[in-house]
Short mmCIF file of N, CA and C in Angstrom, two decimals:
data_model
loop_
_atom_site.label_atom_id
_atom_site.label_comp_id
_atom_site.label_asym_id
_atom_site.label_seq_id
_atom_site.Cartn_x
_atom_site.Cartn_y
_atom_site.Cartn_z
N MET A 1 158.56 151.74 72.02
CA MET A 1 157.63 152.71 72.13
C MET A 1 157.51 152.99 74.15
N SER A 2 157.58 153.94 74.60
CA SER A 2 157.66 154.14 76.26
C SER A 2 156.05 153.33 76.91
N LEU A 3 156.40 153.33 78.16
CA LEU A 3 155.14 152.63 78.79
C LEU A 3 154.17 153.75 78.45
N SER A 4 154.40 154.90 79.01
CA SER A 4 153.12 156.11 78.60
C SER A 4 152.58 156.20 77.57
N ALA A 5 153.39 156.15 76.27
CA ALA A 5 152.86 155.87 75.17
C ALA A 5 151.89 154.80 74.94
N VAL A 6 152.41 153.76 75.14
CA VAL A 6 151.31 152.71 74.89
C VAL A 6 150.40 152.69 76.11
N SER A 7 150.40 153.18 77.13
CA SER A 7 148.99 153.70 78.18
C SER A 7 148.11 154.51 77.52
N ALA A 8 148.87 155.94 76.48
CA ALA A 8 147.81 156.37 76.00
C ALA A 8 147.04 155.94 74.96
N ASN A 9 147.97 154.92 74.05
CA ASN A 9 147.04 154.69 72.94
C ASN A 9 146.18 153.66 73.47
N GLU A 10 146.29 152.97 74.61
CA GLU A 10 145.31 151.97 74.95
C GLU A 10 144.30 152.68 75.73
N ASN A 11 144.09 153.70 76.11
CA ASN A 11 142.98 154.82 76.42
C ASN A 11 142.49 155.23 75.10
N ALA A 12 143.09 155.88 74.35
CA ALA A 12 142.60 156.24 73.35
C ALA A 12 141.47 154.81 72.39
N LEU A 13 142.15 153.77 72.73
CA LEU A 13 141.52 152.55 71.82
C LEU A 13 140.43 152.66 72.74
N ARG A 14 140.11 152.35 74.03
CA ARG A 14 139.01 152.34 74.98
C ARG A 14 138.01 153.06 74.69
N LYS A 15 138.32 154.59 74.39
CA LYS A 15 137.25 155.86 74.21
C LYS A 15 136.34 155.32 72.83
N LEU A 16 137.36 154.89 71.92
CA LEU A 16 136.86 154.90 70.39
C LEU A 16 135.71 153.64 70.52
N GLU A 17 136.33 152.69 71.33
CA GLU A 17 135.38 151.24 71.57
C GLU A 17 134.09 151.70 71.73
N TRP A 18 134.20 152.76 73.02
CA TRP A 18 133.14 152.99 73.77
C TRP A 18 132.11 153.75 72.69
N GLN A 19 132.72 154.69 72.32
CA GLN A 19 132.25 155.71 71.37
C GLN A 19 131.25 155.13 70.48
N TYR A 20 131.71 154.13 69.79
CA TYR A 20 131.25 152.96 69.27
C TYR A 20 130.35 152.24 69.38
N LEU A 21 130.49 151.69 70.36
CA LEU A 21 129.38 150.81 71.01
C LEU A 21 128.19 151.65 71.60
N LYS A 22 128.55 152.72 71.95
CA LYS A 22 127.43 153.82 72.53
C LYS A 22 126.92 153.94 71.49
N ASN A 23 127.03 154.20 70.28
CA ASN A 23 126.28 154.68 68.79
C ASN A 23 125.67 153.59 67.70
N ARG A 24 125.68 152.48 68.61
CA ARG A 24 125.55 151.26 67.57
C ARG A 24 124.17 151.80 66.95
N ALA A 25 123.84 151.22 65.32
CA ALA A 25 122.62 151.34 64.98
C ALA A 25 121.55 151.00 65.78
N GLY A 26 120.34 151.80 65.76
CA GLY A 26 119.33 151.32 66.79
C GLY A 26 119.40 151.74 68.02
N GLN A 27 120.96 152.58 68.22
CA GLN A 27 120.82 152.83 70.22
C GLN A 27 121.10 154.19 70.14
N THR A 28 120.83 154.97 69.20
CA THR A 28 120.96 156.19 69.29
C THR A 28 119.94 157.37 68.15
N TYR A 29 119.43 158.21 68.69
CA TYR A 29 118.27 158.82 67.67
C TYR A 29 119.32 159.75 67.28
N ILE A 30 119.28 160.28 66.05
CA ILE A 30 119.64 161.49 65.47
C ILE A 30 118.89 162.46 65.00
N ALA A 31 118.89 163.58 65.77
CA ALA A 31 117.83 164.77 65.14
C ALA A 31 117.96 165.31 64.14
N CYS A 32 116.77 165.53 63.38
CA CYS A 32 116.64 166.31 62.12
C CYS A 32 117.92 165.57 61.19
N GLU A 33 118.17 164.22 60.88
CA GLU A 33 119.00 163.74 60.08
C GLU A 33 118.59 163.50 58.49
N ASP A 34 117.26 163.75 58.44
CA ASP A 34 116.79 164.26 56.92
C ASP A 34 117.00 165.50 56.21
N LEU A 35 117.38 166.33 57.05
CA LEU A 35 117.41 167.95 56.68
C LEU A 35 119.31 168.28 56.06
N ASN A 36 119.41 169.19 55.05
CA ASN A 36 120.71 169.04 54.83
C ASN A 36 121.26 170.64 55.33
N PHE A 37 122.36 170.66 56.15
CA PHE A 37 123.06 171.76 56.95
C PHE A 37 124.21 172.07 56.20
N LEU A 38 124.24 171.63 55.08
CA LEU A 38 125.57 172.23 54.14
C LEU A 38 125.17 173.32 53.34
N TRP A 39 125.93 174.54 53.19
CA TRP A 39 125.68 175.71 52.52
C TRP A 39 127.01 176.08 51.80
N THR A 40 126.73 176.56 50.95
CA THR A 40 127.85 177.32 49.98
C THR A 40 128.07 178.57 50.51
N LYS A 41 129.29 179.16 50.60
CA LYS A 41 129.45 180.46 50.62
C LYS A 41 128.94 181.32 50.00
N GLU A 42 128.50 181.08 48.63
CA GLU A 42 127.65 182.14 48.44
C GLU A 42 126.31 182.22 48.81
N GLU A 43 125.97 181.06 49.21
CA GLU A 43 124.44 181.05 49.83
C GLU A 43 124.34 181.58 51.25
N VAL A 44 125.65 181.26 51.97
CA VAL A 44 125.90 182.44 53.36
C VAL A 44 125.56 184.00 52.68
N PHE A 45 126.20 183.83 52.26
CA PHE A 45 126.24 185.75 51.56
C PHE A 45 124.97 186.27 51.36
N ASP A 46 124.21 185.16 50.37
CA ASP A 46 122.63 185.65 49.71
C ASP A 46 122.06 185.81 51.27
N PHE A 47 122.10 184.37 52.09
CA PHE A 47 121.18 184.76 53.50
C PHE A 47 121.43 185.87 54.15
N ASP A 48 122.56 186.14 54.36
CA ASP A 48 123.10 187.44 55.13
C ASP A 48 122.40 188.78 54.34
N CYS A 49 122.47 188.75 53.32
CA CYS A 49 121.89 190.10 52.52
C CYS A 49 120.36 189.88 52.75
N LEU A 50 119.99 188.54 52.40
CA LEU A 50 117.99 188.75 52.51
C LEU A 50 117.69 188.94 53.98
N TRP A 51 118.53 188.37 54.93
CA TRP A 51 118.10 188.72 56.28
C TRP A 51 118.19 190.30 56.63
N ALA A 52 119.61 190.91 56.17
CA ALA A 52 119.58 192.39 56.90
C ALA A 52 118.38 193.00 55.88
N GLU A 53 117.84 192.67 54.75
CA GLU A 53 116.82 193.39 54.12
C GLU A 53 115.30 192.75 54.95
N GLY A 54 115.27 192.03 55.58
CA GLY A 54 114.16 191.97 56.18
C GLY A 54 113.30 190.91 55.70
N LYS A 55 113.90 189.96 55.10
CA LYS A 55 112.97 188.91 54.27
C LYS A 55 112.24 187.89 55.46
N ARG A 56 111.26 187.58 55.37
CA ARG A 56 110.68 186.36 56.26
C ARG A 56 111.16 185.13 55.86
N LEU A 57 110.81 184.39 56.83
CA LEU A 57 111.58 183.05 56.83
C LEU A 57 110.71 182.49 55.73
N ASP A 58 109.60 182.74 55.21
CA ASP A 58 108.96 181.50 54.21
C ASP A 58 109.36 182.25 53.08
N GLU A 59 110.08 183.36 52.96
CA GLU A 59 110.56 183.87 51.70
C GLU A 59 111.93 183.47 51.56
N LEU A 60 112.72 183.31 52.51
CA LEU A 60 113.92 182.70 52.59
C LEU A 60 113.69 181.40 52.29
N ALA A 61 112.92 180.44 52.51
CA ALA A 61 113.08 179.04 52.39
C ALA A 61 112.78 179.03 50.97
N ARG A 62 111.75 179.72 50.23
CA ARG A 62 111.55 180.04 48.88
C ARG A 62 112.66 179.91 48.01
N TYR A 63 113.42 181.38 48.71
CA TYR A 63 114.62 181.91 47.78
C TYR A 63 115.49 180.39 47.80
N PHE A 64 115.72 180.05 48.91
CA PHE A 64 116.52 178.51 48.93
C PHE A 64 116.31 177.23 48.54
N GLY A 65 115.06 177.17 48.12
CA GLY A 65 114.17 175.89 47.56
C GLY A 65 114.41 175.12 49.05
N ARG A 66 114.48 175.21 50.14
CA ARG A 66 114.86 174.24 51.27
C ARG A 66 114.03 174.41 52.59
N PRO A 67 113.52 173.47 53.39
CA PRO A 67 112.48 173.95 54.49
C PRO A 67 113.07 174.85 55.29
N GLN A 68 111.81 175.45 55.77
CA GLN A 68 111.94 176.60 56.80
C GLN A 68 113.24 175.90 58.11
N GLU A 69 113.14 174.55 58.50
CA GLU A 69 114.02 174.17 59.35
C GLU A 69 115.47 174.32 59.15
N GLU A 70 115.79 174.20 58.04
CA GLU A 70 117.18 174.45 57.31
C GLU A 70 117.83 176.16 57.58
N ILE A 71 116.54 177.07 57.28
CA ILE A 71 116.84 178.36 57.11
C ILE A 71 116.82 178.62 58.74
N LEU A 72 116.07 178.02 59.61
CA LEU A 72 116.08 178.43 61.19
C LEU A 72 117.49 178.20 61.72
N ILE A 73 118.11 177.16 61.47
CA ILE A 73 119.25 176.50 62.02
C ILE A 73 120.90 177.37 61.36
N LEU A 74 120.47 177.78 60.19
CA LEU A 74 121.51 178.74 59.52
C LEU A 74 121.47 180.09 59.98
N ALA A 75 120.02 180.40 60.45
CA ALA A 75 120.08 181.60 61.16
C ALA A 75 120.33 181.77 62.55
N LEU A 76 120.54 180.71 63.13
CA LEU A 76 121.23 180.49 64.67
C LEU A 76 122.18 180.15 64.62
N ASP A 77 122.77 179.55 63.58
CA ASP A 77 124.10 179.76 63.53
C ASP A 77 125.09 181.27 63.25
N ARG A 78 124.46 181.80 62.07
CA ARG A 78 124.63 182.96 61.97
C ARG A 78 124.89 183.89 62.80
N GLY A 79 123.91 184.22 63.90
CA GLY A 79 123.57 184.73 64.76
C GLY A 79 124.21 184.21 65.98
N THR A 80 124.49 183.29 66.24
CA THR A 80 125.53 182.92 67.24
C THR A 80 126.86 183.48 67.00
N LYS A 81 127.39 183.41 65.96
CA LYS A 81 128.56 183.78 65.50
C LYS A 81 128.69 185.31 65.22
N GLY A 82 127.66 185.88 65.32
CA GLY A 82 127.80 187.70 65.35
C GLY A 82 127.43 187.96 64.03
N ARG A 83 127.21 187.25 63.08
CA ARG A 83 127.23 187.38 61.68
C ARG A 83 125.84 188.26 61.03
N ILE A 84 124.79 187.95 61.93
CA ILE A 84 123.60 188.72 61.64
C ILE A 84 122.99 189.03 63.06
N GLY A 85 122.12 190.02 62.87
CA GLY A 85 121.75 190.83 64.12
C GLY A 85 119.97 190.60 64.31
N PRO A 86 119.77 190.82 65.27
CA PRO A 86 118.34 191.14 65.34
C PRO A 86 117.68 191.56 64.65
N ARG A 87 116.00 191.66 64.17
CA ARG A 87 115.83 192.35 62.94
C ARG A 87 114.09 192.71 63.64
N LYS A 88 113.38 193.60 63.02
CA LYS A 88 112.02 193.41 63.18
C LYS A 88 111.81 192.17 62.98
N GLY A 89 110.49 191.63 63.89
CA GLY A 89 109.64 190.21 63.53
C GLY A 89 110.66 189.23 63.92
N GLY A 90 111.83 189.50 64.55
CA GLY A 90 112.61 188.61 64.88
C GLY A 90 113.06 187.27 63.93
N ILE A 91 113.25 186.05 64.43
CA ILE A 91 113.41 185.07 63.56
C ILE A 91 112.65 185.01 62.46
N LEU A 92 111.19 185.13 62.62
CA LEU A 92 110.29 184.65 61.01
C LEU A 92 110.35 186.18 60.18
N GLY A 93 110.72 187.23 60.76
CA GLY A 93 111.03 188.43 59.63
C GLY A 93 109.19 189.00 60.13
N GLU A 94 109.48 190.13 59.80
CA GLU A 94 107.88 190.86 59.73
C GLU A 94 107.18 190.68 58.92
N MET A 95 106.09 190.27 59.50
CA MET A 95 104.82 189.99 58.76
C MET A 95 104.10 190.97 58.43
N PRO A 96 103.41 191.29 56.88
CA PRO A 96 102.91 192.17 56.15
C PRO A 96 101.57 192.78 57.28
N ARG A 97 101.25 193.80 57.57
CA ARG A 97 100.11 194.12 58.35
C ARG A 97 99.09 193.91 57.41
N VAL A 98 97.83 193.57 57.95
CA VAL A 98 96.63 193.63 57.34
C VAL A 98 95.76 194.56 58.15
N ARG A 99 95.23 195.07 56.50
CA ARG A 99 94.32 196.42 56.93
C ARG A 99 93.14 196.14 57.57
N ASP A 100 92.56 196.77 58.18
CA ASP A 100 91.70 196.56 58.90
C ASP A 100 90.31 197.35 58.08
N GLU A 101 89.53 196.84 57.26
CA GLU A 101 88.61 197.65 56.74
C GLU A 101 86.97 197.97 57.16
N ASN A 102 87.10 198.03 58.27
CA ASN A 102 85.85 198.37 58.89
C ASN A 102 86.10 199.87 59.34
#
């Protein structure tokens, strides 16, 4: 092994050690670790269709049986990648109008 390869390996090892020590248990806060951000392709397809139909955030959460936060993260991901677009009511969806009874 050449001297430069050894040096590269040593640098890689130091980076791994630093990363491990930096993220020791109790030293790092992991946001949303109790949420599930895994989606099947079928669920993503359904989400895209329901989003285009204008389903509200609470309706999407009920449909998928997931917390609204998981739906919001999927919407953020799909929007960032240009897979869904803006819609009436924004991220929450269009809320039904309340009739004025006066």
